[in-house]
Coordinates of C-alpha atoms and ligand atoms in Angstrom, one line a residue:
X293 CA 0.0 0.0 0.0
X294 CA 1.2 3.3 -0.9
X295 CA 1.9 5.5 2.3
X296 CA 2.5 8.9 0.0
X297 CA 2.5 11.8 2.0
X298 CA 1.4 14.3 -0.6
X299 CA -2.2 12.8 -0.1
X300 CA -2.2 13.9 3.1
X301 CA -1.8 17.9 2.0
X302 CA -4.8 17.5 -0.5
X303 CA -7.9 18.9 1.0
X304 CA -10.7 17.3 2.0
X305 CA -12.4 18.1 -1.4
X306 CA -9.4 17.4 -3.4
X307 CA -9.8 14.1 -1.6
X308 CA -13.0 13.7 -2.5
X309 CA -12.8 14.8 -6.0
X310 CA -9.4 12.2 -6.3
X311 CA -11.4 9.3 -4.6
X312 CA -14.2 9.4 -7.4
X313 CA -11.3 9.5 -10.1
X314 CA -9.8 6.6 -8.9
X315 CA -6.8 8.2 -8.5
X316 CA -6.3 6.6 -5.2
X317 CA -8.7 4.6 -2.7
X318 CA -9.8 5.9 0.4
X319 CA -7.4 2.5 2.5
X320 CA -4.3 4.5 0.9
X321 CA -5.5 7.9 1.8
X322 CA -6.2 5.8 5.4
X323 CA -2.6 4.6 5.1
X324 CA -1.1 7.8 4.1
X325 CA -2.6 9.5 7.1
X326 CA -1.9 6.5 10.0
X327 CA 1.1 6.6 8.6
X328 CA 1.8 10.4 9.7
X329 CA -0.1 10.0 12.8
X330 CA 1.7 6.6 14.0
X331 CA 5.4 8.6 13.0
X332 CA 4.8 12.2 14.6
X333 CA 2.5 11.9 17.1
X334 CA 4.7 11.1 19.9
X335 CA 6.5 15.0 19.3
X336 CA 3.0 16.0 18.8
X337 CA 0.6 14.1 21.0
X338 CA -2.5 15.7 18.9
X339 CA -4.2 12.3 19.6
X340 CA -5.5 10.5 22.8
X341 CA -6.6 7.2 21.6
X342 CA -6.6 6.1 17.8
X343 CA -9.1 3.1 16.3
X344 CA -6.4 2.2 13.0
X345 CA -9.1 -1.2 12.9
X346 CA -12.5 0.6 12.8
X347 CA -10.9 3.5 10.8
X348 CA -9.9 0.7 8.1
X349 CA -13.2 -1.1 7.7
X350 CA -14.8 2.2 7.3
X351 CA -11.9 3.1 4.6
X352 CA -12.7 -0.5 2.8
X353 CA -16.8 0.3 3.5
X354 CA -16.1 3.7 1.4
X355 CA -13.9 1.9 -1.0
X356 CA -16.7 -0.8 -2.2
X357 CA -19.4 2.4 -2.3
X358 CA -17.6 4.0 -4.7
X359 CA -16.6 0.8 -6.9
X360 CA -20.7 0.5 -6.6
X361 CA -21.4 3.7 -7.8
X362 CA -18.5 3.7 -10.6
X363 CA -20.0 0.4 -12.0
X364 CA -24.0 2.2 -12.1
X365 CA -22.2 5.5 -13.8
X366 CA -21.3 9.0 -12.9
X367 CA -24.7 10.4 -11.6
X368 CA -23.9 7.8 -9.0
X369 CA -20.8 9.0 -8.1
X370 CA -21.9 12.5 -8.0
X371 CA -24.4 11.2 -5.9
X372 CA -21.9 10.1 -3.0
X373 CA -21.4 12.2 0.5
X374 CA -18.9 14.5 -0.1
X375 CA -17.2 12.9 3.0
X376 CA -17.0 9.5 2.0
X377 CA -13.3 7.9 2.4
X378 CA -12.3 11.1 4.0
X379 CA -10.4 10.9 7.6
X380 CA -12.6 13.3 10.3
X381 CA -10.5 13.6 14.0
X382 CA -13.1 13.8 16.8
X383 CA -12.0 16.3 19.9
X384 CA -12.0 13.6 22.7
X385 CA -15.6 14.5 23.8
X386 CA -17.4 13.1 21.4
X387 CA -18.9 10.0 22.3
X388 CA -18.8 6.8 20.2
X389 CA -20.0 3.5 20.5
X390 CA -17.4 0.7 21.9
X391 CA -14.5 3.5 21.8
X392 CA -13.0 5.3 24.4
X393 CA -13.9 9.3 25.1
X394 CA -12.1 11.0 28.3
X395 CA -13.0 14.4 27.6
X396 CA -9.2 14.4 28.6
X397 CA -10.0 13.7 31.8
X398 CA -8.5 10.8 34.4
X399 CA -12.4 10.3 35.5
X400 CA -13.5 9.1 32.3
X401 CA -10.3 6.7 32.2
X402 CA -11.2 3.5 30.4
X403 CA -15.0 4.5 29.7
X404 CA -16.8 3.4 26.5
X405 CA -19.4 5.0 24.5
X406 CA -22.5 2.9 24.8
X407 CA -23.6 4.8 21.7
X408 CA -22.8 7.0 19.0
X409 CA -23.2 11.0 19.2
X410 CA -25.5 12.1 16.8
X411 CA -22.8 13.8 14.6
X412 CA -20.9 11.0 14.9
X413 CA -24.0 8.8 13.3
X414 CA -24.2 11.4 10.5
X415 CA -20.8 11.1 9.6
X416 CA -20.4 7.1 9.6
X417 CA -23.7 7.9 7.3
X418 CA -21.4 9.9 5.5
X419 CA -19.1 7.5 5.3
X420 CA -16.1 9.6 6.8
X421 CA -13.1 7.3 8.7
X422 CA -12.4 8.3 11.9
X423 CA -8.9 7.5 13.2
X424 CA -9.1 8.3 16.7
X425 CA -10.1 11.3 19.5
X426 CA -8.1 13.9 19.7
X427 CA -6.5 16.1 22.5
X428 CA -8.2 18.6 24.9
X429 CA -8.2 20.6 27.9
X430 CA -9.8 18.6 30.5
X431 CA -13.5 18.9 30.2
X432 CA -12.9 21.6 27.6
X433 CA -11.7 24.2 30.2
X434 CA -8.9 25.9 29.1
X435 CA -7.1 27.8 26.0
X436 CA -4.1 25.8 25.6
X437 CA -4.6 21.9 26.0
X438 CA -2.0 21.6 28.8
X439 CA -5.6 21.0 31.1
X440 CA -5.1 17.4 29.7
X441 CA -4.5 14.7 31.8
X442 CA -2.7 12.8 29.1
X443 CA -0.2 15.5 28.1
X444 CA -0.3 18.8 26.2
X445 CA 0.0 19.1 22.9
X446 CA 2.6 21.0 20.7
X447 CA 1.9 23.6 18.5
X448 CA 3.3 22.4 14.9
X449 CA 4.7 25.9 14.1
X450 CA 6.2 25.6 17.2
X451 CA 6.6 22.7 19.4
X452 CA 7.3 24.9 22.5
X453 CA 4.2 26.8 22.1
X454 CA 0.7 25.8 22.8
X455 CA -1.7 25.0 20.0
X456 CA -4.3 26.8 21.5
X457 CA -7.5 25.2 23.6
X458 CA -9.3 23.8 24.6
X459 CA -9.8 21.3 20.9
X460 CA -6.3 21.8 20.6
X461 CA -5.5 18.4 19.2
X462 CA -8.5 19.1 17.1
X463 CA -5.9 21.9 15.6
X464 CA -3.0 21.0 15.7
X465 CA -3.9 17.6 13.9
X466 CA -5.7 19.3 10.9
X467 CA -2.1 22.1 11.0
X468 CA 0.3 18.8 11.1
X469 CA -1.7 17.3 8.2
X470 CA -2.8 14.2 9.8
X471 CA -6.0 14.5 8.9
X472 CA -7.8 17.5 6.2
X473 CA -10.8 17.9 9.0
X474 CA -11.6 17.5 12.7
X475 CA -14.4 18.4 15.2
X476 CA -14.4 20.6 17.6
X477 CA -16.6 22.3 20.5
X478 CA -16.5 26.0 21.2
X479 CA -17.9 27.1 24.8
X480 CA -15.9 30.2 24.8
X481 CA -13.3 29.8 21.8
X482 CA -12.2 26.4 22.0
X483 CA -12.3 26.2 18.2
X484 CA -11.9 30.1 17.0
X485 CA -8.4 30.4 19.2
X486 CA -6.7 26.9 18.1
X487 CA -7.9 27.5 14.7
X488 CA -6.3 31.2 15.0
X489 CA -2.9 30.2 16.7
X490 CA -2.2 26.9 14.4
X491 CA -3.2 28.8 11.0
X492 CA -6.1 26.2 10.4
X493 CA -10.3 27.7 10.0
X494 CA -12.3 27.1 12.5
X495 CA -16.3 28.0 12.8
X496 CA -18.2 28.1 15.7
X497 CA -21.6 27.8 14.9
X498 CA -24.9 29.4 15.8
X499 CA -26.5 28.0 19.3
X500 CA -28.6 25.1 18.1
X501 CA -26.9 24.7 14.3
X502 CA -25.3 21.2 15.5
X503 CA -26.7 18.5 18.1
X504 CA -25.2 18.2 21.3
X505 CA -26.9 14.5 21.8
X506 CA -23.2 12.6 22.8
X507 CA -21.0 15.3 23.0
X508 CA -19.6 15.5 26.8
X509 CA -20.8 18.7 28.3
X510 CA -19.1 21.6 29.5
X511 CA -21.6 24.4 29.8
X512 CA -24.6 23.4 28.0
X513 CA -26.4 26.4 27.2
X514 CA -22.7 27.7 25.6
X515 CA -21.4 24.7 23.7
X516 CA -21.5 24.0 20.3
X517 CA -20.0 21.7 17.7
X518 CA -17.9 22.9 14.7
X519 CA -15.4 22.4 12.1
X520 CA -11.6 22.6 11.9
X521 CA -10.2 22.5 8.4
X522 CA -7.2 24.2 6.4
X523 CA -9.5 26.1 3.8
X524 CA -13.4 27.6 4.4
X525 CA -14.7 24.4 1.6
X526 CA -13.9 21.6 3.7
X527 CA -14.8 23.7 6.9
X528 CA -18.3 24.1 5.2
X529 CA -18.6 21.0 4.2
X530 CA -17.8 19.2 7.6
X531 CA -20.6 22.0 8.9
X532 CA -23.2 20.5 6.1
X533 CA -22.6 17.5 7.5
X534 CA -23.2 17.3 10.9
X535 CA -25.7 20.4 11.1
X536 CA -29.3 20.3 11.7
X537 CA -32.0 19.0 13.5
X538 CA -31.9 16.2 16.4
X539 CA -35.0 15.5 18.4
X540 CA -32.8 14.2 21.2
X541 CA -31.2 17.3 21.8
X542 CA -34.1 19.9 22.4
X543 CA -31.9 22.9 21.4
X544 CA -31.3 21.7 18.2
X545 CA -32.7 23.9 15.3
X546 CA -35.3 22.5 12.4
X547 CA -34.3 25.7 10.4
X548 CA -33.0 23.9 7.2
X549 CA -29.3 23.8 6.7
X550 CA -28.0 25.0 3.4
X551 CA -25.3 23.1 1.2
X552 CA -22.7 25.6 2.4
X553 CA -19.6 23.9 0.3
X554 CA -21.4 23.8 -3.3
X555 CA -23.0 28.0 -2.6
X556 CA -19.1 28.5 -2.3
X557 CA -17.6 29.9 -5.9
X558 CA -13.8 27.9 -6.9
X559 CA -13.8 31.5 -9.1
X560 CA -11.9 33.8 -7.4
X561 CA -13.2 36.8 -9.3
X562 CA -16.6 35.5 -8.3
X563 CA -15.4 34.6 -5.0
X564 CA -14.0 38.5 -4.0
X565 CA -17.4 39.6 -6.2
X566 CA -19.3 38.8 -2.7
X567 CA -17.6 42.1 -0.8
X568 CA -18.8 44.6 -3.5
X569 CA -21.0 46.5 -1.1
X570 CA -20.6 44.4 2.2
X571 CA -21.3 46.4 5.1
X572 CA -18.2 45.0 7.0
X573 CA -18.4 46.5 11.0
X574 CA -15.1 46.7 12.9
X575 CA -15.8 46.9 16.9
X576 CA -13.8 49.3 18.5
X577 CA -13.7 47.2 21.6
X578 CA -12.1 44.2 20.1
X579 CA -8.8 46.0 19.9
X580 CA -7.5 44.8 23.4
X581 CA -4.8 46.8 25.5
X582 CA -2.2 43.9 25.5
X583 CA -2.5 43.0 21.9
X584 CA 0.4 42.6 20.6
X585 CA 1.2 44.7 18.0
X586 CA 2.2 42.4 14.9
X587 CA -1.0 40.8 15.3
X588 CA -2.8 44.3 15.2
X589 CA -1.1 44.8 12.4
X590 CA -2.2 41.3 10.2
X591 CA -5.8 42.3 11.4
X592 CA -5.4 45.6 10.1
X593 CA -4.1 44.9 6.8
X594 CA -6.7 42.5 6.4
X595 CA -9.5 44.7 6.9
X596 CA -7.6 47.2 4.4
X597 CA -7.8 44.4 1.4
X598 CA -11.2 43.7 2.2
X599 CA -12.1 47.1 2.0
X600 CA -9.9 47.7 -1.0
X601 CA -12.1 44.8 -2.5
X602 CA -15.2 46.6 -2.6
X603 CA -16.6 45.7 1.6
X604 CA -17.0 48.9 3.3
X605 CA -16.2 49.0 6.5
X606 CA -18.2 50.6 9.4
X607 CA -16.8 51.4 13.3
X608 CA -19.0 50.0 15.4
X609 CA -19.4 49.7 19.5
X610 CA -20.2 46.7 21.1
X611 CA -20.3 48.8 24.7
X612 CA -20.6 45.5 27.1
X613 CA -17.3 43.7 25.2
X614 CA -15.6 44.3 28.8
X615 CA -18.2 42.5 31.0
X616 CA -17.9 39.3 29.0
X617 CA -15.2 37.4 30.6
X618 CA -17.0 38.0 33.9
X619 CA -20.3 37.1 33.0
X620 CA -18.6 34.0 30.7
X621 CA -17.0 33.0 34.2
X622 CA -19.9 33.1 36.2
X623 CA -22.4 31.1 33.8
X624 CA -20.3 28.6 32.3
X625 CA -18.5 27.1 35.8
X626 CA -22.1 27.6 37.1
X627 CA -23.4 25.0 34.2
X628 CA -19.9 23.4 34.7
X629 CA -20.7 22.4 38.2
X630 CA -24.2 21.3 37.7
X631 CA -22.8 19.1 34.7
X632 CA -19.8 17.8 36.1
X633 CA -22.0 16.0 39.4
X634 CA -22.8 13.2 37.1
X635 CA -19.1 11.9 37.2
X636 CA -19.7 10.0 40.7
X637 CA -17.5 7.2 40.3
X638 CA -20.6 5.0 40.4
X639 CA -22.2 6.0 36.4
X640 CA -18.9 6.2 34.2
X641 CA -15.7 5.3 34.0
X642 CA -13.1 5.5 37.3
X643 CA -14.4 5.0 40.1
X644 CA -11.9 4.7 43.4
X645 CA -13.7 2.5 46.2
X646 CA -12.5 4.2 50.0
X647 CA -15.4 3.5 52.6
X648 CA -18.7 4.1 52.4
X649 CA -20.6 5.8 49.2
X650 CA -19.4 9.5 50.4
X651 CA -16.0 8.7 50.9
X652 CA -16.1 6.8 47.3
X653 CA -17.4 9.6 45.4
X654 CA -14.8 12.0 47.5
X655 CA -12.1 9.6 46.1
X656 CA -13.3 8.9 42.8
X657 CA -13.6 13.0 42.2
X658 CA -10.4 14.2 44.5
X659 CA -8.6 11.9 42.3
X660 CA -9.9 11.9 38.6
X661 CA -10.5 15.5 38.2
X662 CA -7.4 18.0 37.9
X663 CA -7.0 21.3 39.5
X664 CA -8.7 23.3 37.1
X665 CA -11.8 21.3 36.7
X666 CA -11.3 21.4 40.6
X667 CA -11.4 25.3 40.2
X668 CA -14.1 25.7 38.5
X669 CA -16.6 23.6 40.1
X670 CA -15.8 25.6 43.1
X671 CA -16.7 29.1 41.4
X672 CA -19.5 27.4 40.0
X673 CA -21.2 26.0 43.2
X674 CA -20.5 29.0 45.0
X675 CA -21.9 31.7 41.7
X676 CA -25.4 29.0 42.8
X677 CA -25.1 29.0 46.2
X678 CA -28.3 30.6 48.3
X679 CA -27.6 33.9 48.9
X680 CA -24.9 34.4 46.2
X681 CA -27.3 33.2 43.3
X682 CA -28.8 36.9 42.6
X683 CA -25.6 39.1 43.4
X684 CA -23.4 36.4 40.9
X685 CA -25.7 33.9 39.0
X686 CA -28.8 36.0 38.0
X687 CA -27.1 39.5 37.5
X688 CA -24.5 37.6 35.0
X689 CA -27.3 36.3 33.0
X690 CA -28.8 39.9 33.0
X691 CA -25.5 41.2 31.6
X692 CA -25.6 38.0 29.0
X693 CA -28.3 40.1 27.5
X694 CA -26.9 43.8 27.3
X695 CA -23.8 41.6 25.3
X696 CA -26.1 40.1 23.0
X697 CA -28.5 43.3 22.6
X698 CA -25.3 45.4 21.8
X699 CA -24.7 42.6 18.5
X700 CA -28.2 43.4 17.6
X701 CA -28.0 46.7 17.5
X702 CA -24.3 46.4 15.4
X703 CA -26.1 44.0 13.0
X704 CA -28.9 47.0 12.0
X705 CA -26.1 48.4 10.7
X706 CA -23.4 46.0 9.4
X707 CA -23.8 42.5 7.2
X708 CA -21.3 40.7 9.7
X709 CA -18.5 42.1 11.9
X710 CA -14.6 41.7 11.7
X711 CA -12.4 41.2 14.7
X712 CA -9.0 39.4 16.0
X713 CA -9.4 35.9 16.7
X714 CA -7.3 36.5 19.5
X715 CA -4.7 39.3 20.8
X716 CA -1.5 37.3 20.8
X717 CA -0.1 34.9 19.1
X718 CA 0.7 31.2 20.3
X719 CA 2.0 31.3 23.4
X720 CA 5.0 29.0 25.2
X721 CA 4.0 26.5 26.6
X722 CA 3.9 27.1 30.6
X723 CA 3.3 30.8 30.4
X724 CA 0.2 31.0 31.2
X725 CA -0.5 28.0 33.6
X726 CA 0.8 29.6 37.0
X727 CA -1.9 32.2 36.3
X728 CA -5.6 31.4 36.1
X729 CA -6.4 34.8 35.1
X730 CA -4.0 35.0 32.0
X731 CA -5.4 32.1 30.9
X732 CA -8.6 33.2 31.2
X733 CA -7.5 36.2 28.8
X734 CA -6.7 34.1 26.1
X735 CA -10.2 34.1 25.0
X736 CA -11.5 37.9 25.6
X737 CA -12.2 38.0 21.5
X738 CA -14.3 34.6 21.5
X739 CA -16.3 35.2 24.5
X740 CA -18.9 37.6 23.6
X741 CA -19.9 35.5 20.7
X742 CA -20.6 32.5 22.7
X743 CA -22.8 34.8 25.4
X744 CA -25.5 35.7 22.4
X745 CA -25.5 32.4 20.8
X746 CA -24.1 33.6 17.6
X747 CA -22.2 32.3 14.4
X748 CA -18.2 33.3 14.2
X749 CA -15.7 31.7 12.0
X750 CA -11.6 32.2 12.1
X751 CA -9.9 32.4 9.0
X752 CA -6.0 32.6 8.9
X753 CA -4.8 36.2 7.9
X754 CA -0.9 35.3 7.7
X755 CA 1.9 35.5 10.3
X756 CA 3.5 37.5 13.2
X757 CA 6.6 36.8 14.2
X758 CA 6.4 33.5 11.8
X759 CA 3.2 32.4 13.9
X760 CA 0.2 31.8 12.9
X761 CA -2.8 35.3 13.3
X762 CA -6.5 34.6 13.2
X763 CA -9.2 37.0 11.6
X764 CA -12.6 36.4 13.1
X765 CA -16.2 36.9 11.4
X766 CA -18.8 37.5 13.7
X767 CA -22.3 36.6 11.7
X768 CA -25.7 37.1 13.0
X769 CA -27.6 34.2 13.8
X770 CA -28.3 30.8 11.6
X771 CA -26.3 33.3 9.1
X772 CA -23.3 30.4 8.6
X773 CA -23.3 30.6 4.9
X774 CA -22.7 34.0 4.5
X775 CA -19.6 34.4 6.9
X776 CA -18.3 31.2 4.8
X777 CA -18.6 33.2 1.6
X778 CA -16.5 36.0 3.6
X779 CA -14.2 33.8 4.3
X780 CA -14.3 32.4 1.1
X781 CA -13.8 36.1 -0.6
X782 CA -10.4 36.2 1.9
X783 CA -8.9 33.3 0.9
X784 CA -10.0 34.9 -3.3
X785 CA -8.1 38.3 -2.2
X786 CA -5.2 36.7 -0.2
X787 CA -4.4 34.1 -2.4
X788 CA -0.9 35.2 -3.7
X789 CA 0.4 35.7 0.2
X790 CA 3.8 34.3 0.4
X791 CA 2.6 32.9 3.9
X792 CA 0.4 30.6 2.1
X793 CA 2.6 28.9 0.6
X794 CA 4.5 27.5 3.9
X795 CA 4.0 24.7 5.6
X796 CA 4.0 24.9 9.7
X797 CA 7.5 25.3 10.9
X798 CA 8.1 22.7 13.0
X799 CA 7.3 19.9 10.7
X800 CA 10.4 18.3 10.4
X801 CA 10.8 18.6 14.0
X802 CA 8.4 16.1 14.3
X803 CA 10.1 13.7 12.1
X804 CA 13.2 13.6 14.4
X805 CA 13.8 10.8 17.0
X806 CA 15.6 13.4 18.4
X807 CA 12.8 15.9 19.4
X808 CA 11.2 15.4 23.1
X809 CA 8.3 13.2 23.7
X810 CA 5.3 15.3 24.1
X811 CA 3.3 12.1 25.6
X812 CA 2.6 12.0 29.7
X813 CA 4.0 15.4 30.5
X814 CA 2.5 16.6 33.9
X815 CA -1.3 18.1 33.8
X816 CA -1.6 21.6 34.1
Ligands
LIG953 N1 -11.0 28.9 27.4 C1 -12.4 29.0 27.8 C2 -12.6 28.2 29.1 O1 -11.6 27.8 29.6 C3 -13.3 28.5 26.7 C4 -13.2 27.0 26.5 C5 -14.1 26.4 25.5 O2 -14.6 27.1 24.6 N2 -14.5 25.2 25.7 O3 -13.6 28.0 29.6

């Protein structure tokens, strides 16, 4: 079997495309891709657990629909998922039948799905392989993936800096090329920040776009499901298809969910032609003090080229930006800690037996969850405690409103908003752990979004420093397609960047026996 690496920088609609020519099957593509992960990982540790057997029947499942559909003709073959053959990474939360998901967590240590989430029934519809789970902050809490309890991950631009989190493995695998696509969740920017500091695009959906039926919660009126990819198509079409509705999860939409990939134009003439008259609004209060000031500059130039292409671009305030990380830390522990009681020791996975029930459940929790998770259960049972519930709880859910009413008063004015993804670049891995509160900054861009339930998606807008800056489009609600034809129209305008052109720089750092293991390094 060929193991050619040059499959593996195809993406996932070049795959596709290849896979109905014959040009190659979807067990070398497979093949191509294990072969990566099995060789680099280690360096990287992007993965948690992989499933090369199930990944392979699913490869030879794909490889006898399309010999079925070649042999009835090409309206067949057109006819086939656009995912079919193609390797999808799931973020470690995503539960799936007879395979382990820890949430990257020591409590969930050697559970099994009993069943399948529902995007992951949509996308063995689909036909996509999946190789394995991928890396995360514990329980999704966190910006950088060091949360895990089985090991950060690297950043493959640079493997001592963080690829972001919390679906950092998510990122980093879909940067490193081992696979075109992975999912993602995004509570507060756990796909718009990797996606931003490993150069990949990332979308965070519109509250309700994607089931949440399987996926391991964090803070359940926050989370959503979304795409990681290395160009808006395959982000769009991993959207397509896993969105819509689920009557099993009662937040799910029945709005009808458009073919995002096909409304994209290859043209890029007709690609840019979408900016010609976009009201494009920039908030004022996305322009952090601490940003650095190369990545002000990326963001900048950005918004120039877009202009220069036709979008106009409007100032706008969104007055209640600075309340968001405070409100965001009230509600989501708050859900956190109402969430999180379910791992007991006696339900799922690890349970450590000392005494009676009590001292169990003390043992099986003092043990399986790490400090952060720790943290944040405490801030969450205290924000709901009686007499703490209106001054915390209540008042942060009133100020969730004046965040979401200031993006409806924006989108009177403006077709979609433009922002950083984030105010800084990858950071070294260790910075920010000593310090809560740093961490916690990370995400000051995302945040807002999250809080109104909208639509953002983070494209990459070229390098500072040689790392990796994310431009962030703010949509209104259910209004997915259009911030993919944005993105779509950047990628048009941008397409002669040098920075395109380079691969992540670490690469062949990942290649060398030499380079450190990245596996069972101490939890943050
Ligand atoms: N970094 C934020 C947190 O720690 C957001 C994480 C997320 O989106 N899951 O809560």
């Amino acid at each position: 079997m060929s193991t050619d690496r040059s499959l593996t920088r195809l993406h996932a609609h070049e795959m596709a495309a290849g896979l109905r020519a014959g040009r190659f099957s979807a067990g070398e593509l497979l093949a191509a891709h294990l072969a990566l992960i099995e060789g680099q990982d280690r360096a990287l540790n992007a993965w948690v657990s992989l499933d090369a057997p199930g990944a392979r029947a699913a490869a030879a499942d794909a490889d006898a629909r399309i010999a079925a559909a070649r042999a009835e003709g090409a309206a067949a073959l057109a006819a086939l998922p656009a995912l079919l053959g193609i390797p999808v990474g799931l973020k470690d939360l995503v539960v799936t039948r007879g395979q382990p998901s820890t949430a990257g967590s020591r409590i969930l240590a050697g559970f099994r799905g009993p069943y399948d989430a529902h995007i992951a029934e949509r996308l063995a519809a689909a036909g996509a392989v999946i190789p394995g789970k991928t890396n995360m902050d514990e329980f999704a809490m966190g910006s950088s993936t060091e949360h895990s309890a089985w090991g950060a991950t690297a950043n493959p631009w640079d493997l001592d800096r963080v690829p972001g989190g919390s679906s950092g493995g998510s990122a980093a695998a879909v940067a490193a090329y081992h696979v075109p696509v992975a999912i993602g969740t995004d509570t507060g920017g756990s796909i718009r920040q990797p996606a931003a500091v490993t150069g990949t695009v990332g979308m965070k959906p519109t509250y309700g776009r994607v089931s949440r039926y399987g996926i391991i919660a964090f803070a359940s009126s926050l989370d959503q499901v979304g795409p990681f990819a290395r160009d808006v198509r395959d982000a769009a079409l991993l959207l397509g298809a896993v969105a819509g509705r689920d009557d099993r999860d009662s937040t799910s939409s029945a709005l009808p969910v458009p073919d995002y990939a096909a409304a994209l134009p290859e043209d890029r003439d007709r690609a840019a032609g979408i900016l010609r008259g976009l009201r494009l609004g920039l908030p004022r209060q996305y322009f952090v003090d601490g940003m650095e000031p190369e990545v002000e500059a990326r963001i900048r130039e950005a918004v120039a080229a877009l202009a220069a292409a036709g979008a106009e671009i409007v100032e706008v305030d969104l007055p209640h930006t600075g309340y968001g990380l405070a409100t965001y830390y009230i509600i989501a522990p708050a859900e956190a800690s109402a969430n999180l009681a379910r791992h007991d020791g006696i339900r799922y996975g690890r349970s450590v037996r000392e005494g009676d029930v009590l001292g169990s459940y003390l043992a099986t929790r003092g043990e399986g969850f790490g400090p952060e998770v720790k943290r944040r259960i405490m801030l969450g049972t205290y924000a709901l405690s009686a007499g703490y519930y209106d001054a915390y709880y209540l008042k942060a859910q009133k100020v969730r409103t004046l965040i979401k009413e200031d993006f409806d008063r924006a989108f009177t004015r403006v077709d979609a908003l433009i922002a950083p993804s984030t105010p800084t670049v990858a950071f070294p891995l260790g910075a920010r752990t000593g310090d809560p509160l740093a961490m916690y900054l990370s995400d000051i861009c995302t945040i807002p979004v999250n809080a109104a339930g909208l639509p953002a998606l983070s494209v990459p807008c070229g390098l500072a420093d040689g790392l990796p800056v994310g431009l962030q489009l703010i949509g209104q609600a259910w209004d997915e397609a259009r911030l993919f034809a944005i993105g779509r129209a950047w990628e048009a305008i941008d397409a002669d960047a040098p920075w395109r052109r380079l691969e992540p720089a670490a690469l062949p750092r990942l290649d060398d026996p030499a380079t450190p293991s990245m596996k069972g390094r101490a939890q943050a």
